[in-house]
Coordinates of C-alpha atoms in Angstrom, one line a residue:
X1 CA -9.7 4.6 -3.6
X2 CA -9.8 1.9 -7.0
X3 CA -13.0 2.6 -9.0
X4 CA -12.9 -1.1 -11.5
X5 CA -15.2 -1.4 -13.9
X6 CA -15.0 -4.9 -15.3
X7 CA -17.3 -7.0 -17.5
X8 CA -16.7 -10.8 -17.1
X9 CA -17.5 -14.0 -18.2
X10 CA -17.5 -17.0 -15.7
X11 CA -15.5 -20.0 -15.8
X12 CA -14.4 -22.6 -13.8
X13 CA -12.9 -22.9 -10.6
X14 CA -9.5 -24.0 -11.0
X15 CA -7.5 -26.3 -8.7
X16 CA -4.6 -25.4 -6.5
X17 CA -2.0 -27.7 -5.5
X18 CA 0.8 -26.2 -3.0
X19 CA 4.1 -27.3 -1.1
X20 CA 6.2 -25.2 0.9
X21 CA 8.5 -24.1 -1.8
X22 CA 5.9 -24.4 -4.6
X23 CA 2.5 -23.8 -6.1
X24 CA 0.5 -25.1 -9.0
X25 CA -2.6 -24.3 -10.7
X26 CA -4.9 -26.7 -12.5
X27 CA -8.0 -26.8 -14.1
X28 CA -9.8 -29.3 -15.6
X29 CA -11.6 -28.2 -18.8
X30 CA -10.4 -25.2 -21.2
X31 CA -10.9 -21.9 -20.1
X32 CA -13.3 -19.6 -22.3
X33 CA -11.5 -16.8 -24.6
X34 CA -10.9 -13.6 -22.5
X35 CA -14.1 -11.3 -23.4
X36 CA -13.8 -8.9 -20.6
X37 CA -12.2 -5.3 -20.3
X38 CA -10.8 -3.6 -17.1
X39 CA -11.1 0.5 -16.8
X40 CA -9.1 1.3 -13.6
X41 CA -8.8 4.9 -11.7
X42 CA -7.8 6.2 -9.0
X43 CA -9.0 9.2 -6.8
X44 CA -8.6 9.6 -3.0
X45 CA -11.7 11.7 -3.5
X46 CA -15.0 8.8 -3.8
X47 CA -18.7 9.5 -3.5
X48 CA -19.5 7.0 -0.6
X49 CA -22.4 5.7 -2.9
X50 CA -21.5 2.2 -2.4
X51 CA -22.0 -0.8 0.0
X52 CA -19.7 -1.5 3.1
X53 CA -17.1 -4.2 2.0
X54 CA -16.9 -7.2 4.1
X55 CA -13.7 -6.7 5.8
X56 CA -12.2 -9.8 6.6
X57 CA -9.7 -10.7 10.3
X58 CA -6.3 -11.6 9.8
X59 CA -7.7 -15.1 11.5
X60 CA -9.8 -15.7 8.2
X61 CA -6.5 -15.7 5.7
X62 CA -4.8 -18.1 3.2
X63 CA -1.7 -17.9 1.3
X64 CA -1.1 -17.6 -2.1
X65 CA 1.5 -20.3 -1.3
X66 CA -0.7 -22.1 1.5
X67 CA -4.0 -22.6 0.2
X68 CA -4.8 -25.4 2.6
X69 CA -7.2 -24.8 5.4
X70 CA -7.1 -21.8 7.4
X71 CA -5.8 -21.0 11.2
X72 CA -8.0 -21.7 13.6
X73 CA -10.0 -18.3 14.8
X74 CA -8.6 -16.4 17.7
X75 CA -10.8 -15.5 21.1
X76 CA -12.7 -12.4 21.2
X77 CA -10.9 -9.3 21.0
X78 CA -7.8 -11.0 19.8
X79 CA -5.6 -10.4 16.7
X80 CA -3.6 -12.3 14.9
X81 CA 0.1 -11.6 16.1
X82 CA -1.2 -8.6 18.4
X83 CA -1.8 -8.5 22.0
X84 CA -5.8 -9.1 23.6
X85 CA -6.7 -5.4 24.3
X86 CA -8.3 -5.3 27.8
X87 CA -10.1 -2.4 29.5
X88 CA -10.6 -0.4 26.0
X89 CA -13.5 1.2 25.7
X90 CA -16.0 1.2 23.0
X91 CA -16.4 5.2 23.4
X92 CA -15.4 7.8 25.8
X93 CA -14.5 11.3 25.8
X94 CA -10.9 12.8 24.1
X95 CA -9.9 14.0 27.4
X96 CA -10.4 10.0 29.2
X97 CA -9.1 8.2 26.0
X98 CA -5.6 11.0 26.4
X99 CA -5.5 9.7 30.2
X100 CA -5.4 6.1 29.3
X101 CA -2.7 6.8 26.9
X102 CA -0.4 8.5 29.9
X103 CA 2.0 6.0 31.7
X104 CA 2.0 6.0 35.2
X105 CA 4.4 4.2 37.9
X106 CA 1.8 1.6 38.3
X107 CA 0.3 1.2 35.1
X108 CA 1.3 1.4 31.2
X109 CA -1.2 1.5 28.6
X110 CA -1.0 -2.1 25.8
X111 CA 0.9 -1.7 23.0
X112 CA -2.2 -2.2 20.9
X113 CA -4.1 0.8 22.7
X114 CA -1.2 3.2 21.4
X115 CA -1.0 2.3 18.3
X116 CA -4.9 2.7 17.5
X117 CA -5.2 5.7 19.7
X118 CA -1.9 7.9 18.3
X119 CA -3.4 6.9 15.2
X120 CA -6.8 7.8 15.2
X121 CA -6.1 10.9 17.4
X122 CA -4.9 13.4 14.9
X123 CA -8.9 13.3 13.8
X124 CA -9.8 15.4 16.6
X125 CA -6.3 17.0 18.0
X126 CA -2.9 17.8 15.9
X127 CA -0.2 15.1 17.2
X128 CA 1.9 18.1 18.7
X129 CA -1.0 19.4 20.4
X130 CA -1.6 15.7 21.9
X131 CA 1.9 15.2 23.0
X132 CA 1.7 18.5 24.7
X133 CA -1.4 17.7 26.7
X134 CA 0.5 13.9 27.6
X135 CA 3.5 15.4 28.6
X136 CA 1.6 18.1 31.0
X137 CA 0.0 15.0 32.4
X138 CA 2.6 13.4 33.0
X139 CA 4.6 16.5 35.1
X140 CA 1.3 17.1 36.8
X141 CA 0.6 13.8 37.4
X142 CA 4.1 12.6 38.9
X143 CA 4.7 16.2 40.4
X144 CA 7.7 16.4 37.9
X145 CA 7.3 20.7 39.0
X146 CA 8.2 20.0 42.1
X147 CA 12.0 21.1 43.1
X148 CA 12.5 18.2 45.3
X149 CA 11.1 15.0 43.6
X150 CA 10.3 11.2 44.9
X151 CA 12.8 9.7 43.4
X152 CA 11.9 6.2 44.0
X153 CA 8.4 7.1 42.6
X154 CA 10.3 8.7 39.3
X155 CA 12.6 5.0 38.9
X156 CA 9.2 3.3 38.5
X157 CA 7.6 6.1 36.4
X158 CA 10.6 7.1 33.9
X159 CA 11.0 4.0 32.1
X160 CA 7.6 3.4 31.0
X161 CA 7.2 7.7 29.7
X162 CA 10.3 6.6 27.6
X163 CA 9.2 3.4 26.5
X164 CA 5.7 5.5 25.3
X165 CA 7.9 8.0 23.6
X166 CA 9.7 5.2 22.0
X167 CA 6.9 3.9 20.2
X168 CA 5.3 7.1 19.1
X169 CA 8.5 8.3 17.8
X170 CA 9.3 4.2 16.1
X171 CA 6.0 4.3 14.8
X172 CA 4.8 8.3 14.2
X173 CA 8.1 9.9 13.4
X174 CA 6.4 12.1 11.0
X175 CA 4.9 13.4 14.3
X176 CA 8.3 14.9 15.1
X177 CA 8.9 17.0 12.6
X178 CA 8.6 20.6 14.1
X179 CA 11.0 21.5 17.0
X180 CA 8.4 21.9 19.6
X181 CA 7.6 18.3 19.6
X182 CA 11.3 17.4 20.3
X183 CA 11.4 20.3 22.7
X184 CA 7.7 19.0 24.5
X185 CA 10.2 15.6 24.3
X186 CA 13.2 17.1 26.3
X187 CA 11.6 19.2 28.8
X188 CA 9.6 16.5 30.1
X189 CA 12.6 13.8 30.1
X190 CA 14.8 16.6 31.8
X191 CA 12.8 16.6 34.7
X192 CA 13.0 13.2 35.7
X193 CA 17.3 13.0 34.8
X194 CA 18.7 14.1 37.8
X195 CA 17.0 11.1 39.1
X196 CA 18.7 8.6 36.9
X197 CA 21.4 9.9 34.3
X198 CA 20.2 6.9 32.3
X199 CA 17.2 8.4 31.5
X200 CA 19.0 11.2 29.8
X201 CA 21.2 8.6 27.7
X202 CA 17.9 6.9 26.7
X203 CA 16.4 10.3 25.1
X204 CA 19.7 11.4 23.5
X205 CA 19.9 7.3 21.8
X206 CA 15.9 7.9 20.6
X207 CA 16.4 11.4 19.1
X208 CA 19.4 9.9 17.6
X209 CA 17.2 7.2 16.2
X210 CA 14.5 9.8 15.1
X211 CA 16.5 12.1 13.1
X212 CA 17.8 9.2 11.1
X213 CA 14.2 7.7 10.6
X214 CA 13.3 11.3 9.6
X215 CA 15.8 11.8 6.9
X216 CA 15.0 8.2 5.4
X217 CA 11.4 9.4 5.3
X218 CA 13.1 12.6 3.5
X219 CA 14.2 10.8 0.6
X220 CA 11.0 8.5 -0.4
X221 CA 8.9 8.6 -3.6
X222 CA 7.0 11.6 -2.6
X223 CA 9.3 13.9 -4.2
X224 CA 8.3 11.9 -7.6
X225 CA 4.9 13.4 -7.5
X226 CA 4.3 16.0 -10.3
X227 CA 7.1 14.4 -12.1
X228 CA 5.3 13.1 -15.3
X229 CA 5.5 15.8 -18.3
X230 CA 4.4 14.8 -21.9
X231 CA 6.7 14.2 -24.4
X232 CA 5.8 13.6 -28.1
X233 CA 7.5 11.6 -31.1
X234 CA 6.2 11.2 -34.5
X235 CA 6.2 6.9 -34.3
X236 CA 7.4 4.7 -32.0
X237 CA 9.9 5.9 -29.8
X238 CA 13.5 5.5 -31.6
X239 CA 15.6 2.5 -30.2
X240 CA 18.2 4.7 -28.5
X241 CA 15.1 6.0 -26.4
X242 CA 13.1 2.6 -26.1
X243 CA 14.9 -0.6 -25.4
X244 CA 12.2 -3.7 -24.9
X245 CA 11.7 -5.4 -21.8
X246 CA 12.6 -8.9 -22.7
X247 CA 16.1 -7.4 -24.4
X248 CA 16.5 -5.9 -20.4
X249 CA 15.2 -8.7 -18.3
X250 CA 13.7 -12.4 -20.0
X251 CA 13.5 -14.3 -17.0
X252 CA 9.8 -14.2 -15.6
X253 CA 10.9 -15.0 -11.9
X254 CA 13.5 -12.4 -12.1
X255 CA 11.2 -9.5 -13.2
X256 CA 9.0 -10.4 -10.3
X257 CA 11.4 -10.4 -8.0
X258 CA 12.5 -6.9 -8.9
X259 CA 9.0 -5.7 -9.3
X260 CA 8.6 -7.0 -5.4
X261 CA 11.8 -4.8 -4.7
X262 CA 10.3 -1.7 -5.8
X263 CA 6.8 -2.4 -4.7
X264 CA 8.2 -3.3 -0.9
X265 CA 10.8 0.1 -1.2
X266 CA 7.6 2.1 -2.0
X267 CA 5.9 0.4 0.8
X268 CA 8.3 1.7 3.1
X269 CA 7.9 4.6 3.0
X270 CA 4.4 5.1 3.6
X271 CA 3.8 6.3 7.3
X272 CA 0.3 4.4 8.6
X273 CA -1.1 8.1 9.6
X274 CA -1.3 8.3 5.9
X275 CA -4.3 6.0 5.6
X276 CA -6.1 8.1 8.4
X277 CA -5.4 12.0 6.6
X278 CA -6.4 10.1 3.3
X279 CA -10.1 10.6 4.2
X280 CA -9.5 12.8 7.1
X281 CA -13.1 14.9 7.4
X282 CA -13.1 18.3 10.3
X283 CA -14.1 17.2 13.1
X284 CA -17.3 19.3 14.2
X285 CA -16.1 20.1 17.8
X286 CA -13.2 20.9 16.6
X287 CA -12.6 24.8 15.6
X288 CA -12.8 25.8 11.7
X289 CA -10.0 24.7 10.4
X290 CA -9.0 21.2 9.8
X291 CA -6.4 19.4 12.3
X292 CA -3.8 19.2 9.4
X293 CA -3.0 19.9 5.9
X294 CA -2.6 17.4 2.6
X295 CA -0.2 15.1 4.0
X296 CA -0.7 11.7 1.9
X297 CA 2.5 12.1 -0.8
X298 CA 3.5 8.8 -0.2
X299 CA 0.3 6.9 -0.2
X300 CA -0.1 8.9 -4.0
X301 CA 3.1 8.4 -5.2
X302 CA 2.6 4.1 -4.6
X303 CA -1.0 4.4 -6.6
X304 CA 1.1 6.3 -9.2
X305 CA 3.7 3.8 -9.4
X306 CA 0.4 1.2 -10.2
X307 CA -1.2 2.7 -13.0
X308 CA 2.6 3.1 -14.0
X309 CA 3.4 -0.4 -14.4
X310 CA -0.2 -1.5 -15.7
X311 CA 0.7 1.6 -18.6
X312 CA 4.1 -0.2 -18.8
X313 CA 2.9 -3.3 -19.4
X314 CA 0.4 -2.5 -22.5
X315 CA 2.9 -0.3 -23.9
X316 CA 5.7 -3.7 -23.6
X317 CA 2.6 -5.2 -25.7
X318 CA 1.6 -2.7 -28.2
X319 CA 5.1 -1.8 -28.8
X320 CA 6.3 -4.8 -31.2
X321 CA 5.6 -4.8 -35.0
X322 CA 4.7 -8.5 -35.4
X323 CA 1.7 -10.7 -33.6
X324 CA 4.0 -13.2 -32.7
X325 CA 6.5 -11.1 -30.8
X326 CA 3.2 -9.1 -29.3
X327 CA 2.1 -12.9 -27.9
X328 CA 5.8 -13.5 -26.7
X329 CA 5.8 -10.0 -24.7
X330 CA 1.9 -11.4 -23.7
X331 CA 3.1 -14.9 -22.1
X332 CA 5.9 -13.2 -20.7
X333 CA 3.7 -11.0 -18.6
X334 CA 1.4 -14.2 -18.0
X335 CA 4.6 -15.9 -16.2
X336 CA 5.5 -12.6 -14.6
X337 CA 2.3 -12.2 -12.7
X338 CA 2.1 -15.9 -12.0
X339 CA 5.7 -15.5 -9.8
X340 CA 4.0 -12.4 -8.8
X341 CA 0.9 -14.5 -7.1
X342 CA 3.5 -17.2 -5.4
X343 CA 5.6 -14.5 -4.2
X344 CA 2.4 -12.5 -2.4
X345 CA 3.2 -9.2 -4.6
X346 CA -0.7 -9.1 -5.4
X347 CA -0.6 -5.1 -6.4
X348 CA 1.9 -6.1 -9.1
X349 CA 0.0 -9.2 -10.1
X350 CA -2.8 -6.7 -10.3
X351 CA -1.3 -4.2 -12.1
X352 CA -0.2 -6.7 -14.9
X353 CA -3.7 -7.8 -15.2
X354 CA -4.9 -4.7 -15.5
X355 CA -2.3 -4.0 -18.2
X356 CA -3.5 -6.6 -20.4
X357 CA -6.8 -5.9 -20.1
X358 CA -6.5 -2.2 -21.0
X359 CA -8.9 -2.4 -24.0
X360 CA -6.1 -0.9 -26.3
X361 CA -4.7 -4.5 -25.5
X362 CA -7.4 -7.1 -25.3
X363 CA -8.5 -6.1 -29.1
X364 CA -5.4 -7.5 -30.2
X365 CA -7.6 -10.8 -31.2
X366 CA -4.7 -11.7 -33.6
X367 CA -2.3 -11.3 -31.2
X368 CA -3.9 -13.4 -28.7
X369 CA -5.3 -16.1 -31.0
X370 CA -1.2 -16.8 -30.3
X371 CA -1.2 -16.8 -27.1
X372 CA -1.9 -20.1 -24.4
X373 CA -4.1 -18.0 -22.4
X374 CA -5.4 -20.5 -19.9
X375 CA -2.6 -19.4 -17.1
X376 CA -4.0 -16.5 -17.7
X377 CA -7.4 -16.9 -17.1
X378 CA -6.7 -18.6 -13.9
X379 CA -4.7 -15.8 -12.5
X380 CA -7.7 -13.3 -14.3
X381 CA -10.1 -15.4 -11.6
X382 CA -7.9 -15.4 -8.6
X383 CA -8.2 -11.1 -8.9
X384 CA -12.4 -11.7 -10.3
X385 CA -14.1 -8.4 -8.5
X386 CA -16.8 -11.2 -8.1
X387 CA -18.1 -11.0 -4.3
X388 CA -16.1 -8.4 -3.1
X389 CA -12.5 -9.8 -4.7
X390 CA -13.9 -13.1 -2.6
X391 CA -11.0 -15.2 -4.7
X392 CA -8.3 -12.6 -4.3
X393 CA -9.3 -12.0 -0.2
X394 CA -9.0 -15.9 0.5
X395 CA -5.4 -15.7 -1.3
X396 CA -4.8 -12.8 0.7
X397 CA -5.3 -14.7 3.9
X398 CA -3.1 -17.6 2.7
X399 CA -0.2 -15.1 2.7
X400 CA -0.7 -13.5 6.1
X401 CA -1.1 -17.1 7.8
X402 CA 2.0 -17.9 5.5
X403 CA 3.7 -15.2 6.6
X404 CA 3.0 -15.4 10.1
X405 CA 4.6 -18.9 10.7
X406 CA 7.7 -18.4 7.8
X407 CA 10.8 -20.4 7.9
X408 CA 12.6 -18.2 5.3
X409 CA 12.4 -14.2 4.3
X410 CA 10.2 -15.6 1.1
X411 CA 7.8 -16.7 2.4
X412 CA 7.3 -13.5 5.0
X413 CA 6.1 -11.4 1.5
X414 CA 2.5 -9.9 1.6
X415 CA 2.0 -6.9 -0.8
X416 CA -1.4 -6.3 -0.8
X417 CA -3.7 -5.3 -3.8
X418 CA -3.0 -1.7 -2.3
X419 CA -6.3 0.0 -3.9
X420 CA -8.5 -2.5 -2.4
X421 CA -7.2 -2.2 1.0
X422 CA -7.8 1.6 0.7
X423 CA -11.4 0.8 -0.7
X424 CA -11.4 -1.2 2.6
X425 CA -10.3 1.7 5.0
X426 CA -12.5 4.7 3.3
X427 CA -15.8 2.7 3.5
X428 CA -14.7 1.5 7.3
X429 CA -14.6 5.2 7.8
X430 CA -17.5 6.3 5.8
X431 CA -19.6 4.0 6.8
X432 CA -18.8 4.4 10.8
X433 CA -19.2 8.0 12.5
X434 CA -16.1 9.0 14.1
X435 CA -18.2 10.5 17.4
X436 CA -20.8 9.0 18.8
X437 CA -24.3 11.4 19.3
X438 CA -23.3 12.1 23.2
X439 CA -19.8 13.6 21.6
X440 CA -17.5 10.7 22.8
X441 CA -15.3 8.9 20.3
X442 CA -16.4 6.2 18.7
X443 CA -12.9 4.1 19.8
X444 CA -14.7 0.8 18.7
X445 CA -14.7 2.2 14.9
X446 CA -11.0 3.2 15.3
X447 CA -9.8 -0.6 17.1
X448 CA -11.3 -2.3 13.4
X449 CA -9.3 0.9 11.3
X450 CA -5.8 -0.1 13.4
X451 CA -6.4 -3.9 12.7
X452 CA -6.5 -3.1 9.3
X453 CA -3.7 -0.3 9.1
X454 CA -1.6 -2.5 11.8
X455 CA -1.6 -5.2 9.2
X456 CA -0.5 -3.3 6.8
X457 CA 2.2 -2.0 8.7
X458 CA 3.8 -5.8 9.6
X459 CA 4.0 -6.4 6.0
X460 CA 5.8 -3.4 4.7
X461 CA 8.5 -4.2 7.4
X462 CA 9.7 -6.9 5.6
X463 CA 13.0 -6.8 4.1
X464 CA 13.7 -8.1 0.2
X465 CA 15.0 -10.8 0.2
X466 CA 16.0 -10.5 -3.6
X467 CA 19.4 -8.9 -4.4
X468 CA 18.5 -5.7 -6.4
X469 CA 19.3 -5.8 -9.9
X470 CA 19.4 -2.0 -11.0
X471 CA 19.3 -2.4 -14.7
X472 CA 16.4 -3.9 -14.6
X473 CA 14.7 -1.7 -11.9
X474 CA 16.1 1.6 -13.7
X475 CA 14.1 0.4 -16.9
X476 CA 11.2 -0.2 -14.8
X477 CA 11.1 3.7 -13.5
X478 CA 12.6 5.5 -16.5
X479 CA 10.9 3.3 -19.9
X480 CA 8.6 5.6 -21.7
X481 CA 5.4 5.0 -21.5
X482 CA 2.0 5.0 -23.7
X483 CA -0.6 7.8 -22.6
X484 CA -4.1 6.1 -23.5
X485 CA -4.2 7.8 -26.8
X486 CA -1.2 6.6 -27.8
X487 CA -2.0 3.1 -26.7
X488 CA -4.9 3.2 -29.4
X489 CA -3.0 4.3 -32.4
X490 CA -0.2 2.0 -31.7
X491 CA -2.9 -1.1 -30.9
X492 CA -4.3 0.1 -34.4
X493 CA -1.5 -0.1 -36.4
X494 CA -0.7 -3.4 -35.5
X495 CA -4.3 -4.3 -36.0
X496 CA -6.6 -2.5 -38.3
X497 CA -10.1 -1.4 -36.7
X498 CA -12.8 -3.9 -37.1
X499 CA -16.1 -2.0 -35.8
X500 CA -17.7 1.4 -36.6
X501 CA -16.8 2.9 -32.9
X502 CA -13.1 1.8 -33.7
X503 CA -13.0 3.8 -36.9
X504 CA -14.0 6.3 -35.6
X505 CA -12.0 6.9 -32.9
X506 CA -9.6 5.9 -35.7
X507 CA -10.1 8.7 -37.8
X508 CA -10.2 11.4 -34.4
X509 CA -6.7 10.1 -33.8
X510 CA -4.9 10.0 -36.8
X511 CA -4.4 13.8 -37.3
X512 CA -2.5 14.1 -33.7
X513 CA 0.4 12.2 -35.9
X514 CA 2.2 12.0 -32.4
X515 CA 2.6 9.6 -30.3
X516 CA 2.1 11.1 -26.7
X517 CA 4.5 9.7 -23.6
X518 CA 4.6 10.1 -20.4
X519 CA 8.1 10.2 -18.8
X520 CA 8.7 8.1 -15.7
X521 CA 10.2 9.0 -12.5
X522 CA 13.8 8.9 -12.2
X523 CA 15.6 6.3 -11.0
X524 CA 18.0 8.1 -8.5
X525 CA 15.2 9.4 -6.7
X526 CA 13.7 6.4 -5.5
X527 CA 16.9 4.8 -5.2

């Protein structure tokens, strides 16, 4: 969940011109100096104080590269690039939505209805307790404990319980971690093989394919958390420690590009179930004890890599001696995030905004009397918090329209402003009651949450398209870092304090002497 506190001035509503491979922002009067600070956190834990957000359909979107009029809206029930979902209910009990789920010779369950079901599900039953309960269904059902078995009955019935195990395990494999899953798996294949060896082939290809997707999983960012220990150092960190960005990487569009690559390797590894345990409350008809433990590392580890680049990014600009080197570092940024936007990597474009506007930053008025700010004021309106992120949400659905009709792996990017879309999810499921008064689920609730999460899911499937370039991403995990206190004293020395409240805080930080760091991640664990 973000928490933004911003304070901003208006200004006006620039222009956009776009073409398939490019896109220009104009504006026709100056811009007005930049008079607004941005406070950002993070907690997974919110008070649900606030209003619902107005979620928006993947029918309402523009690009950040497409900002022409937007696709036409679907027919009820229909999702952009997912199938109409027929026969689901609105509610019903656990029990009838677990019997929909279950294949049967004449009927198979839509694709969508899996996905929204396995992933609500673990709210009111542990995925290895479900899969146990669809696989007893399945032997009682088709009479699989039978010793002599219809085998024509079995031919129709057996690929569709393997094309259902298929997806759960493609989609859930987190699901399949303890060995009486995979057990539940083989027993219930094992009774329809001696009707078709095939079948038998098939499981040992998708347990093949699961313990691979398992120890991919095994080796993502979650083993980062916990990773960031203080170090001190009497100044600024000696050269041998601290090399500057620009000296690393001073090409704008290639620093965006690598920022995509990290942001979309993150991405990957985040398992949509995530987004559910995130906010997961106990279910009251369940027993005491919640359905599953903390299980949202990778989800954490992505919001850590954001506040990570926006401390990155005012530590690039505090860093330099001179104004005129702190403006250079400035504009850089400015063009960064500007590729960022034309790309669709919004949660980096975000995170560089909100690096500049760290208020240890945006007192630099020397500095940024330097700088030609009115790029970035533009890109400051495009992310304006102004009617629920309105600007940013439109440019949002320009990506996913973009992306949906793509004639190159470019133009298929959408990284989404990740704290906003997790603002998105908590109040869909704060503000909506997982059971309904009579105790049925309240399925209707969880079709909007898998439209959202499903989204989400198409877009982090997208391969980079950008070779990597490891220097460059190296410097990006391991650079020291500014803590907040540090920002300030360095922000003062280049620039003396002007009010009483600066002076102050002045004089409480000047005996620490040190400069405190945070050490990044390293880079062969994300690798």
């Amino acid at each position: 969940m973000a928490a933004l506190g911003l304070r901003c001035c208006a200004w006006p509503f620039p222009s956009c011109e776009y073409t398939r491979n490019s896109f220009r922002i104009t504006t026709s009067k100056p811009l007005p100096i930049k008079t607004y600070q941005v406070k950002f956190r993070i907690s997974l834990a919110v008070k649900s104080s606030l209003c619902m957000p107005r979620t928006l359909s993947t029918s309402d979107m523009v690009t950040p590269g497409s900002l022409g009029p937007p696709p036409p809206e679907p027919t009820d029930g229909e999702q952009a690039g997912q199938p109409l979902l027929d026969g689901a209910p609105s509610s019903a009990s656990l029990d009838a939505l677990i019997e929909q789920l279950v294949p049967k010779a004449d009927y198979y369950p839509e694709k969508a209805y899996i996905f929204t079901f396995l992933l609500s599900s673990r709210l009111f039953i542990e995925p290895r307790e479900l899969l146990a309960r669809v696989c007893h269904l399945c032997i009682e059902q088709q009479q699989l404990d039978k010793p002599v078995l219809d085998k024509a009955q079995v031919r129709k019935f057996g690929p569709k319980l393997l094309q259902l195990l298929a997806e759960w395990t493609e989609t859930f494999p987190r699901d399949f971690q303890e060995e009486s899953t995979i057990s539940h798996l083989k027993d219930v294949v094992g009774r329809i093989a001696p009707c078709d060896e095939a079948y038998r082939r098939r499981m040992h290809q998708l347990l093949q394919a699961l313990h691979q997707k398992l120890a991919a999983l095994g080796q993502g960012p979650e083993s980062l958390l916990g990773t960031d220990k203080p170090v001190s150092y009497r100044n600024k960190p000696p050269a041998s420690i601290h090399r500057e960005l620009l000296n690393i990487c001073s090409d704008p569009y290639t620093l965006a590009q690598q920022l995509t690559h990290v942001e979309l390797e993150r991405l990957r590894h985040i398992g949509p179930e995530e987004f559910v345990q995130a906010f997961v409350n106990k279910d009251p008809l369940a027993s005491t004890k919640p359905c599953f433990s903390d299980k949202t590392n990778n989800l954490e580890a992505y919001v850590k890599w954001f506040n990570r680049l926006c401390y990155l990014v005012a530590t690039e600009i505090c860093m330099p001696a001179k104004k005129k080197q702190r403006a250079q570092v400035i504009e850089f940024f400015i063009d960064v995030a500007r590729e960022c936007f034309n790309i669709g990597n919004f949660n980096s474009l975000m995170a560089i905004i909100s690096g500049m506007n760290m208020s240890p930053v945006s007192r630099l008025k020397k500095t940024w009397a330097k700088v030609k700010t009115a790029k970035f004021f533009i890109l400051e309106h495009q992310m304006d918090p102004t009617g629920n992120f309105c600007n940013y949400r439109t440019a949002l659905r320009g990506a996913a329209h973009r992306s949906l009709t793509a004639h190159s792996s470019r133009e298929k990017i959408v990284i989404p402003f990740f704290s906003l879309l997790i603002k998105d999810i908590y109040f869909l499921n704060e503000g909506c009651a997982n059971r309904l008064p009579n105790g049925h689920v309240n399925f209707e609730k969880f079709l909007e949450l898998a439209k959202q999460v499903g989204e989400f899911i198409t877009w982090k499937q997208v391969e980079c398209p950008f070779e990597q370039d490891p220097s460059i991403t190296h410097y990006l995990h391991t650079a020291p870092i500014f803590s907040e206190d540090g920002l300030y004293l360095a922000s003062y020395e280049s620039e003396s304090p002007e009010n009483q409240t600066e002076k102050e805080r002045w004089k409480s930080l000047r005996p620490m002497i040190r400069l405190h760091f945070c050490i990044p991640w390293k880079l062969d664990a994300v690798m």
